[in-house]
Amino acid sequence: MGFQTPQYTLDDYLARTVSGAIQLPDFQRGYKWDDERIRQLLVTILRGHPMGVVMLLDTNNDEVRFKPRPVEGVRLDADISPTHLLLDGQQRLTSLTQALTNDGVVETKDSRGKLMSLRYFVNISKALDGEGSMDEAVISVGEDGRIWTNFKRDVELDLSTPDLQREQGYFPLNLLFQPVESQGWILKYAMIDQKLAGRFHAEVLTPAARYSIPAIELDRNTSKSAVATVFEKVNTGGLELNVFELLTATFAGDADYYAEHGTDFRLNDDWRETRAVFESQPVLQEVSSTDFLRAVTLLATRRKHLTDIRTRPTAVSARNEDALRLSLSEYLQWRDPLREAFLWAAGFLADRHIFDTRFLPYGTHLIPLAVIKVIVGADADLRGPRSRIVQWFWCGILGELYGGTTDTRFVRDVMLVPDWARAVDGARVPTTVQDAQFVESRLHSLRTRNAAAYKGIYALLLENQARDWMEDKRLDLVQHRELAVDIHHIFPKKWCADHNIDDEHRESIVNKTAISAKTNRSIGARAPSHYLDLIERNAQITTDQVDEVLDSHCINHSLLRNDSFDGFFSDRREKLLGLVESAMQKPAQRDVSQGYFVEGSSQFEEAEVAESADESVDDSIPGAVPDAALVSVNGH
């Protein structure tokens, strides 16, 4: 990538935006500036102060072929091919193009967001009072040239005709770079005040005509990924460019698609169709356009990798720079299979009792899950492959392996899980299954939904055929919503506080389970021995029936009825470990029950902080957890 840093006059920029020589890439967002920002920009120009740089991309580039569109407000008579695309400076050049050319009408909004059509003028006498008065000199008026008051009953200022403008001493800024019209306006104004006319021409109009703006021009060797990187770093509007927006413009310029269909491909419209497909599945509501493109990229690069006969074949990837290399044909090849695969993933999650995004451990986990489904195909629903995919899924969640940077894990899982799931000869066990570990003490530090493992264990409890305590209903998809099921304390918080139960044990997931809002109200702040009797009476069930329900929640009913917190906690911790081991199909590391971990140590608090802040626990913290156990405590 090379670049130059020329300086062009504002007049030159305006001529090029109006002619279509400078246009916007189609991925650029719409014009957003309000009246005051436009007015202040014009003040900056008239004061001769710098307004920053703009960034341009040479369009004579074989790799980067974005579909262009004119700067907003510009109407081109023909399909003009630009020489440069405007990457940075859209809001500024759009404002100046609209305000300083043609009729000077700018489509903008006021400070409250109300849409307005405005024109801009400068008061001649105030502009000549010195630099400090320029802010007061520049004003905006309605498209009709008037400022109205009293609910548009009275005209405060009327600049609707050139004669009225000259009479009241207001120069229309749309004439600033129209020398013939500007000269004619000033000559007629000189008949009113020759001295002011001369000074205004010399001190305002002439310096404005020389106003220049530096540019950074990216040359024809600039790659698409470099454009994305540069745009993200320098865009002054604070709106980060993403891969989806770049591909929107790239795909729209696909000549083969246009030749076949007679129209451009609109990626935005296509994504809206995809979102409509996902609409019925709450768990898919946070799948983003870039998530979908990462899945497409994994499949496209995997296909190239498997068919590439070179010594160093194409790498499988989900990275942005590789997504930017996608062709429209590759996108269309994988779009429909992936739409179906994401819907399949929603059903897969429902079978795991994960029904919506609130309880989805990792949103990123959906990407490889859908990709694996596309690769495995119909075999993904056979008992054998399905059971292995389920194991891989739980290892990723309970081993907390899908937080943070995930690109490398995506690739490894996409390359290893399909063959392993289908028991292909020579298939290797996926690294996610190998890496996953769960340490007993992690149950103490799982306290909020910030942790994937917390949500995972909640889902495992529901999958354990847990039933509501009050109503005879399984906590499946329908009842989960109908009963307003959530995670609540088993030994209530107030009871724990009254009996000196520390935060570590009280707030641990060991002391929480899934119950309905109605059941939780029945529990209140009562001791278990009290509220169980209340539930038995209100639900009109026997003690044995209550005990059976408690068993489905991995709760020892005898210990709970005796208000024995310590015994309950140790017993349920072991039962939850059993659920974890069954899901991961590998043993958990027991440190607390084996005496390798000091309960109540600060390490639990550190783990909780890391869980909330998505940071790793400092492994220099002293404690009795073995190094291997720290892997799970830290969530890595």
XYZ file of C-alpha atoms in Angstrom:
636
model
C 0.000 0.000 0.000
C 1.310 3.426 -0.945
C -0.057 6.897 -0.386
C 0.483 10.545 -1.170
C -0.437 13.677 0.773
C -1.473 16.370 -1.728
C -3.288 19.565 -0.800
C -6.310 20.626 -2.849
C -8.357 23.811 -2.697
C -11.884 23.525 -1.372
C -13.060 24.758 -4.757
C -11.404 21.731 -6.379
C -13.042 19.300 -3.931
C -16.460 20.826 -4.602
C -16.005 20.616 -8.364
C -15.040 16.940 -8.075
C -17.923 15.955 -5.751
C -20.481 17.751 -7.958
C -19.080 16.172 -11.148
C -18.921 12.684 -9.614
C -15.125 12.433 -9.809
C -15.180 11.965 -6.024
C -17.905 9.628 -4.790
C -18.620 7.529 -1.724
C -18.132 3.762 -1.460
C -21.519 2.144 -0.976
C -20.589 0.908 2.502
C -20.384 4.456 3.866
C -23.200 5.288 6.263
C -25.680 8.039 5.535
C -25.234 11.745 6.105
C -25.868 12.610 9.755
C -24.622 16.115 10.613
C -26.962 18.587 12.316
C -27.376 22.315 11.746
C -24.918 23.489 14.398
C -22.078 21.229 13.226
C -22.569 22.459 9.656
C -22.632 26.085 10.789
C -19.457 25.647 12.818
C -17.738 24.014 9.827
C -18.594 27.059 7.701
C -17.255 29.340 10.451
C -14.018 27.333 10.365
C -13.714 27.812 6.595
C -14.375 31.557 6.763
C -11.867 31.994 9.579
C -9.287 30.123 7.515
C -8.739 27.551 10.244
C -7.836 23.936 9.333
C -10.724 21.448 9.201
C -8.568 18.302 9.176
C -7.644 15.911 6.384
C -9.757 13.821 4.066
C -8.849 10.349 2.812
C -9.275 9.289 -0.800
C -8.828 5.930 -2.519
C -7.714 5.637 -6.137
C -10.407 3.648 -7.946
C -7.990 2.330 -10.597
C -7.449 -0.761 -8.445
C -7.967 -4.343 -9.605
C -8.605 -5.774 -6.111
C -10.693 -3.033 -4.522
C -13.838 -2.528 -6.588
C -16.465 -0.987 -4.365
C -19.771 0.117 -5.807
C -19.776 3.936 -5.720
C -22.590 6.352 -4.978
C -22.615 10.164 -5.282
C -22.169 12.412 -2.302
C -25.614 13.034 -0.843
C -27.324 15.991 -2.486
C -25.481 15.501 -5.793
C -27.559 14.446 -8.807
C -25.565 13.011 -11.706
C -27.101 12.981 -15.180
C -25.289 9.793 -16.158
C -23.588 6.791 -14.563
C -20.238 8.450 -13.808
C -17.248 6.353 -12.735
C -15.304 8.179 -10.008
C -11.556 8.619 -9.988
C -11.487 8.532 -6.195
C -13.645 7.207 -3.371
C -13.999 9.246 -0.194
C -13.068 7.055 2.798
C -12.792 9.729 5.484
C -14.371 13.186 5.478
C -17.830 12.207 4.228
C -19.770 14.358 6.713
C -17.569 17.417 6.116
C -17.467 17.278 2.322
C -21.170 16.434 2.112
C -21.993 19.456 4.278
C -19.783 21.745 2.205
C -21.022 20.377 -1.123
C -24.649 20.971 -0.181
C -24.118 24.354 1.506
C -21.674 25.886 -0.991
C -22.970 24.702 -4.389
C -26.161 24.972 -6.431
C -29.003 26.479 -4.357
C -27.175 25.888 -1.060
C -30.029 23.901 0.516
C -28.779 21.373 3.077
C -30.957 18.493 4.229
C -30.137 18.293 7.925
C -31.758 18.345 11.355
C -31.912 20.534 14.420
C -30.574 19.770 17.894
C -33.730 17.747 18.678
C -33.360 15.598 15.571
C -36.143 17.266 13.589
C -35.515 17.121 9.822
C -34.955 20.519 8.218
C -33.944 22.046 4.886
C -31.651 25.015 5.539
C -29.569 27.618 3.717
C -26.564 29.454 5.156
C -25.649 33.158 5.043
C -22.935 35.340 6.497
C -23.603 38.827 7.860
C -21.156 41.104 6.037
C -20.559 43.713 8.728
C -20.166 41.161 11.539
C -17.788 39.071 9.432
C -15.565 42.142 9.127
C -15.550 42.836 12.883
C -12.728 40.341 13.360
C -12.204 36.609 13.698
C -14.041 36.492 17.018
C -17.263 37.761 15.425
C -17.388 35.171 12.634
C -19.291 32.676 14.805
C -22.086 35.207 15.251
C -21.948 36.229 11.593
C -22.835 32.835 10.082
C -26.538 31.959 10.334
C -28.932 29.362 8.967
C -32.395 30.109 7.628
C -35.171 27.961 6.219
C -35.179 26.709 2.653
C -37.482 29.613 1.776
C -34.852 32.099 3.004
C -36.830 33.182 6.054
C -36.586 32.872 9.818
C -40.073 32.491 11.269
C -41.304 33.119 14.810
C -44.591 32.852 16.696
C -45.370 29.402 15.268
C -44.637 30.541 11.713
C -46.972 33.523 11.930
C -44.288 36.245 11.865
C -41.117 36.644 9.780
C -38.120 37.676 11.870
C -35.673 37.821 8.961
C -36.439 37.630 5.235
C -33.563 36.718 2.892
C -35.728 35.105 0.241
C -34.506 37.295 -2.648
C -31.090 38.722 -3.618
C -32.400 42.271 -3.135
C -33.556 41.488 0.417
C -30.206 39.808 1.125
C -28.231 42.881 -0.010
C -30.600 45.262 1.730
C -29.984 43.555 5.084
C -26.305 42.771 4.450
C -26.330 38.954 4.264
C -24.190 37.166 1.677
C -25.527 33.748 0.515
C -22.744 31.198 1.092
C -23.790 29.019 -1.843
C -22.212 31.745 -4.045
C -18.863 31.549 -2.232
C -17.274 29.395 -4.970
C -19.377 30.603 -7.883
C -17.164 33.526 -9.044
C -19.450 34.996 -11.713
C -22.573 34.987 -9.516
C -20.591 36.105 -6.478
C -19.032 39.014 -8.373
C -22.437 40.111 -9.662
C -23.931 39.991 -6.159
C -21.073 42.067 -4.698
C -21.188 44.679 -7.460
C -24.860 45.305 -6.763
C -24.170 45.387 -3.011
C -21.485 48.031 -3.628
C -24.283 50.377 -4.698
C -25.580 50.138 -1.120
C -22.229 50.207 0.732
C -19.167 50.392 -1.476
C -16.663 50.377 1.388
C -18.093 47.244 3.034
C -18.363 45.534 -0.338
C -14.672 46.128 -1.073
C -13.533 44.971 2.357
C -15.748 41.881 2.272
C -14.389 40.890 -1.125
C -10.773 41.370 -0.031
C -10.943 40.034 3.529
C -13.514 37.228 3.235
C -14.226 36.107 -0.314
C -10.661 36.157 -1.650
C -9.104 34.182 1.291
C -11.986 31.681 1.148
C -11.266 31.052 -2.532
C -7.721 29.982 -1.554
C -8.843 27.699 1.303
C -7.211 24.277 0.968
C -7.637 20.887 2.626
C -4.869 18.274 2.871
C -5.628 14.780 1.618
C -4.254 11.315 2.154
C -4.554 9.498 -1.158
C -4.277 5.716 -1.036
C -2.876 4.469 -4.315
C -4.049 1.718 -6.677
C -2.013 -0.932 -4.839
C -4.079 -0.649 -1.652
C -5.717 -3.940 -0.630
C -9.276 -4.332 0.592
C -8.127 -5.377 4.083
C -5.872 -2.296 4.236
C -8.874 -0.118 3.395
C -10.807 -1.681 6.281
C -7.932 -1.225 8.715
C -7.222 2.361 7.701
C -10.896 3.283 7.771
C -11.334 1.901 11.287
C -8.325 3.856 12.554
C -8.978 7.267 11.029
C -12.732 7.608 10.610
C -13.493 10.861 12.400
C -17.187 10.131 12.760
C -16.460 7.497 15.383
C -18.462 4.875 13.483
C -16.391 1.759 13.055
C -16.438 0.115 9.668
C -17.114 -3.611 9.666
C -16.543 -6.364 7.141
C -20.217 -6.608 6.292
C -20.334 -3.005 5.102
C -17.259 -3.420 2.924
C -18.691 -6.541 1.317
C -21.994 -4.746 0.772
C -20.211 -2.446 -1.650
C -18.038 -5.178 -3.149
C -20.926 -7.536 -3.861
C -23.031 -4.701 -5.266
C -20.372 -4.197 -7.916
C -20.307 -7.847 -9.011
C -20.539 -7.775 -12.812
C -21.440 -11.458 -13.260
C -24.430 -11.187 -10.911
C -25.610 -8.048 -12.690
C -25.270 -9.704 -16.089
C -27.387 -12.664 -14.947
C -30.045 -10.851 -12.911
C -30.094 -7.352 -14.391
C -29.654 -5.771 -10.961
C -27.019 -5.357 -8.278
C -26.837 -7.772 -5.351
C -27.832 -5.993 -2.149
C -26.184 -7.656 0.845
C -28.202 -5.519 3.275
C -31.463 -6.757 1.776
C -30.176 -10.319 1.790
C -29.270 -10.051 5.474
C -32.768 -8.764 6.253
C -34.114 -11.932 4.647
C -31.769 -14.002 6.812
C -32.925 -12.154 9.941
C -36.529 -12.880 8.951
C -35.652 -16.592 8.757
C -34.221 -16.389 12.300
C -37.076 -14.282 13.684
C -38.979 -17.181 15.256
C -35.951 -18.350 17.263
C -35.219 -16.196 20.351
C -31.814 -17.799 20.803
C -30.719 -16.509 17.366
C -31.714 -12.890 17.891
C -28.167 -11.704 18.573
C -26.560 -13.466 15.611
C -25.016 -10.541 13.739
C -24.251 -10.041 10.069
C -20.536 -10.384 10.808
C -21.176 -13.637 12.713
C -22.898 -15.003 9.631
C -20.024 -13.855 7.388
C -17.494 -15.530 9.690
C -19.400 -18.789 9.270
C -19.406 -18.350 5.482
C -15.670 -17.598 5.580
C -14.942 -20.767 7.556
C -16.789 -22.888 5.000
C -15.316 -21.119 1.965
C -11.721 -21.289 3.194
C -12.188 -24.907 4.314
C -13.378 -25.824 0.819
C -10.321 -24.123 -0.708
C -8.033 -25.780 1.830
C -9.312 -29.263 1.006
C -9.121 -28.770 -2.764
C -5.905 -26.738 -2.913
C -3.077 -28.873 -4.288
C -0.331 -26.374 -3.519
C 2.462 -27.129 -1.051
C 0.971 -24.540 1.295
C -2.785 -24.680 0.749
C -5.199 -21.926 1.698
C -5.566 -21.657 5.462
C -8.958 -22.220 7.050
C -9.946 -18.943 8.672
C -12.700 -16.783 10.108
C -10.612 -13.610 10.174
C -11.858 -10.317 8.783
C -9.152 -10.099 6.147
C -10.202 -13.483 4.769
C -13.881 -12.565 4.882
C -12.993 -9.579 2.711
C -11.688 -11.990 0.059
C -15.042 -13.731 -0.260
C -16.588 -13.656 -3.706
C -20.310 -13.210 -4.143
C -20.554 -16.707 -5.612
C -18.934 -18.168 -2.474
C -21.327 -16.248 -0.250
C -24.336 -17.474 -2.211
C -23.011 -21.043 -2.209
C -23.066 -21.215 1.607
C -25.865 -18.801 2.493
C -28.845 -21.167 2.344
C -27.083 -24.141 3.990
C -26.025 -21.828 6.818
C -29.511 -20.375 7.277
C -30.795 -23.924 7.732
C -27.851 -24.801 9.977
C -28.455 -21.887 12.326
C -32.094 -22.944 12.622
C -30.866 -26.470 13.363
C -28.547 -25.007 16.005
C -31.538 -23.307 17.666
C -33.241 -26.718 17.930
C -30.013 -28.282 19.185
C -29.821 -25.630 21.922
C -33.478 -26.125 22.828
C -32.708 -29.823 23.340
C -30.003 -28.645 25.754
C -32.631 -26.421 27.459
C -31.061 -23.187 26.211
C -34.013 -21.229 24.910
C -32.929 -17.592 24.462
C -29.922 -15.295 24.390
C -30.247 -14.529 28.100
C -29.173 -18.055 28.965
C -26.925 -18.680 25.942
C -23.443 -19.340 27.375
C -21.478 -18.127 24.341
C -23.011 -16.377 21.363
C -19.815 -17.132 19.419
C -20.387 -20.861 19.928
C -23.214 -20.706 17.388
C -20.748 -20.010 14.571
C -18.782 -23.287 14.661
C -21.914 -25.211 15.662
C -23.702 -24.098 12.482
C -20.613 -24.693 10.350
C -20.169 -28.203 11.771
C -23.805 -28.946 10.964
C -23.291 -27.893 7.327
C -20.229 -30.155 7.054
C -21.714 -33.179 8.831
C -25.088 -32.780 7.126
C -27.947 -35.132 7.994
C -25.560 -37.330 10.026
C -25.593 -34.624 12.705
C -28.954 -36.000 13.859
C -27.824 -39.620 14.117
C -27.359 -40.799 17.683
C -23.626 -41.442 17.472
C -22.493 -38.206 15.784
C -25.037 -36.210 17.762
C -23.756 -37.495 21.110
C -20.190 -36.526 20.192
C -21.247 -33.049 19.025
C -23.088 -32.667 22.339
C -19.923 -33.650 24.218
C -17.856 -31.117 22.250
C -20.501 -28.455 22.932
C -20.491 -28.995 26.696
C -16.689 -29.149 26.831
C -16.526 -25.713 25.219
C -19.000 -24.259 27.713
C -18.034 -25.954 30.972
C -14.339 -25.677 30.128
C -15.032 -21.983 29.396
C -13.054 -22.131 26.169
C -15.090 -19.872 23.919
C -14.531 -16.549 25.671
C -12.128 -13.925 24.300
C -10.369 -14.472 20.974
C -11.922 -17.457 19.252
C -10.627 -17.526 15.658
C -8.031 -20.240 16.272
C -10.472 -22.423 18.200
C -13.074 -21.994 15.464
C -10.617 -23.346 12.915
C -9.481 -26.282 15.027
C -13.027 -27.335 15.837
C -14.280 -26.957 12.281
C -11.385 -29.086 11.036
C -11.555 -31.801 13.714
C -15.107 -32.130 15.047
C -16.881 -33.325 11.851
C -14.662 -36.381 11.252
C -14.491 -37.176 14.980
C -18.277 -36.887 15.282
C -18.750 -39.342 12.406
C -16.085 -41.682 13.833
C -13.998 -41.505 10.649
C -10.937 -43.746 10.828
C -7.919 -41.841 12.085
C -9.977 -38.858 13.292
C -8.369 -36.937 16.131
C -10.141 -35.903 19.306
C -10.903 -32.154 18.981
C -8.661 -29.866 21.008
C -11.718 -28.359 22.712
C -12.584 -31.788 24.126
C -8.969 -32.397 25.107
C -8.424 -28.940 26.637
C -11.644 -28.761 28.636
C -11.258 -29.136 32.386
C -13.609 -28.430 35.243
C -12.390 -27.931 38.787
C -14.623 -28.516 41.787
C -13.783 -25.144 43.341
C -15.114 -23.363 40.266
C -18.612 -24.099 41.587
C -17.894 -21.753 44.491
C -17.039 -18.841 42.198
C -19.896 -19.324 39.716
C -22.297 -16.716 41.039
C -23.773 -14.747 38.154
C -24.857 -15.129 34.553
C -21.642 -13.422 33.470
C -20.005 -16.857 33.368
C -20.685 -19.345 30.571
C -20.295 -22.277 32.951
C -22.955 -20.793 35.246
C -25.463 -20.742 32.373
C -24.310 -24.199 31.330
C -24.975 -25.749 34.730
C -28.358 -24.041 34.855
C -29.201 -25.690 31.510
C -27.938 -29.062 32.777
C -30.311 -28.820 35.739
C -33.223 -28.244 33.368
C -32.023 -31.124 31.216
C -32.014 -33.295 34.347
C -35.817 -33.352 34.044
C -36.162 -30.684 36.720
C -39.798 -29.835 37.449
C -41.375 -26.839 39.058
C -41.860 -27.145 42.809
C -45.428 -25.827 42.843
C -46.966 -26.855 39.514
C -46.616 -30.237 37.879
C -44.723 -28.968 34.854
C -41.389 -29.806 33.259
C -39.246 -26.738 32.782
C -39.100 -27.085 29.011
C -39.432 -24.409 26.332
C -43.115 -23.567 26.803
C -43.243 -23.796 30.585
C -39.938 -21.969 30.950
C -41.536 -18.864 29.470
C -45.015 -19.368 30.905
C -43.767 -19.803 34.475
C -41.166 -16.996 34.270
C -38.474 -19.441 35.323
C -35.208 -17.992 36.607
C -32.316 -18.859 38.906
C -33.108 -18.343 42.590
C -31.574 -19.149 45.981
C -32.425 -22.451 47.667
C -31.415 -21.238 51.127
C -32.751 -17.649 50.952
C -30.330 -14.739 51.217
C -31.843 -13.416 54.432
C -31.756 -16.839 56.061
C -28.088 -17.140 55.081
C -27.294 -13.709 56.490
C -29.096 -14.530 59.750
C -27.085 -17.776 60.041
C -23.694 -16.294 59.123
C -23.378 -18.074 55.777
C -20.625 -16.272 53.865
C -21.096 -14.772 50.406
C -18.968 -17.432 48.756
C -21.379 -20.210 49.704
C -24.604 -18.207 49.700
C -24.175 -16.825 46.168
C -22.629 -19.927 44.613
C -24.626 -21.736 41.955
C -24.587 -24.664 44.398
C -27.173 -22.709 46.419
C -29.286 -21.796 43.399
C -31.685 -23.580 41.091
C -34.314 -22.988 38.440
C -37.761 -22.280 39.862
C -40.813 -20.317 38.784
C -41.585 -16.817 39.970
C -44.583 -18.187 41.911
C -42.450 -20.738 43.759
C -39.852 -18.112 44.565
C -42.526 -15.910 46.148
C -43.592 -18.863 48.311
C -40.029 -19.335 49.509
C -39.532 -15.702 50.449
C -37.002 -15.349 53.266
C -38.165 -18.486 55.102
C -36.088 -21.384 56.298
C -36.279 -24.419 53.977
C -38.002 -26.470 56.677
C -40.734 -23.837 56.781
C -41.195 -23.108 53.080
C -41.240 -26.793 52.098
C -44.253 -27.320 54.358
C -45.862 -24.254 52.804
C -45.237 -25.540 49.261
C -46.631 -28.933 50.210
C -49.871 -27.359 51.444
C -50.255 -24.789 48.670
C -49.488 -27.271 45.891
C -51.653 -29.922 47.584
C -49.027 -32.630 47.258
C -47.439 -35.173 49.595
C -44.038 -35.008 51.216
C -42.829 -37.795 48.927
C -43.907 -35.809 45.877
C -42.019 -32.736 47.098
C -38.945 -34.903 47.731
C -39.159 -36.310 44.215
C -39.200 -32.805 42.759
C -36.198 -31.804 44.887
C -34.314 -34.855 43.638
C -34.747 -33.623 40.056
C -32.918 -30.448 41.146
C -30.033 -32.445 42.667
C -31.145 -31.398 46.169
C -30.957 -33.752 49.147
C -34.448 -33.321 50.599
C -33.509 -34.668 54.021
C -30.672 -32.158 54.493
C -32.861 -29.349 53.187
C -35.722 -30.204 55.563
C -33.263 -30.123 58.476
C -31.946 -26.701 57.420
C -28.481 -28.264 57.246
C -26.665 -25.836 54.980
C -23.171 -27.309 55.194
C -24.357 -30.837 54.516
C -26.640 -29.631 51.720
C -23.837 -27.618 50.111
C -21.315 -30.489 50.070
C -23.891 -32.979 48.826
C -25.212 -30.746 46.047
C -21.735 -29.706 44.966
C -20.952 -33.365 44.363
C -24.205 -33.911 42.465
C -23.583 -30.897 40.241
C -20.107 -32.229 39.543
C -21.802 -35.421 38.440
C -23.891 -33.474 35.919
C -20.770 -31.740 34.655
C -18.842 -34.986 34.296
C -21.710 -36.646 32.491
C -21.981 -33.744 30.032
C -18.230 -33.467 29.379
C -17.752 -37.269 29.529
C -14.585 -36.800 31.526
C -13.831 -36.519 35.248
C -13.739 -33.183 37.046
C -10.801 -32.256 39.265
C -11.741 -32.412 42.930
C -9.756 -29.948 44.932
C -12.134 -28.782 47.695
C -13.350 -32.206 48.773
C -9.795 -33.583 48.562
C -8.404 -30.787 50.702
C -6.357 -29.121 47.948
C -8.242 -25.873 48.133
C -8.803 -23.617 51.142
C -12.480 -22.646 51.217
C -13.116 -18.966 51.806
C -9.781 -17.931 50.268
C -9.487 -14.721 48.298
C -9.072 -16.757 45.150
C -12.833 -17.251 44.974
C -13.321 -13.496 45.008
C -10.668 -13.043 42.336
C -12.371 -15.638 40.160
C -15.664 -13.803 40.487
C -14.060 -10.487 39.534
C -12.482 -12.124 36.495
C -15.846 -13.610 35.584
C -17.540 -10.220 35.649
C -14.748 -8.280 33.957
C -13.835 -10.974 31.435
C -10.247 -10.923 32.680
C -7.943 -13.693 33.796
C -7.179 -14.292 37.450
C -3.604 -13.433 38.335
C -1.934 -16.832 38.671
C 0.491 -15.408 41.187
C -2.246 -15.351 43.853
C -1.185 -17.825 46.528
C -3.396 -20.829 47.130
C -3.528 -24.576 47.116
C -5.093 -25.028 43.649
C -2.784 -27.032 41.357
C -1.651 -25.263 38.142
C -3.907 -27.456 36.038
C -6.915 -26.456 38.123
C -6.241 -22.775 37.538
C -7.019 -23.311 33.866
C -10.690 -23.792 34.657
C -10.840 -21.186 37.422
C -9.532 -18.603 35.001
C -11.920 -19.620 32.261
C -9.186 -20.506 29.766
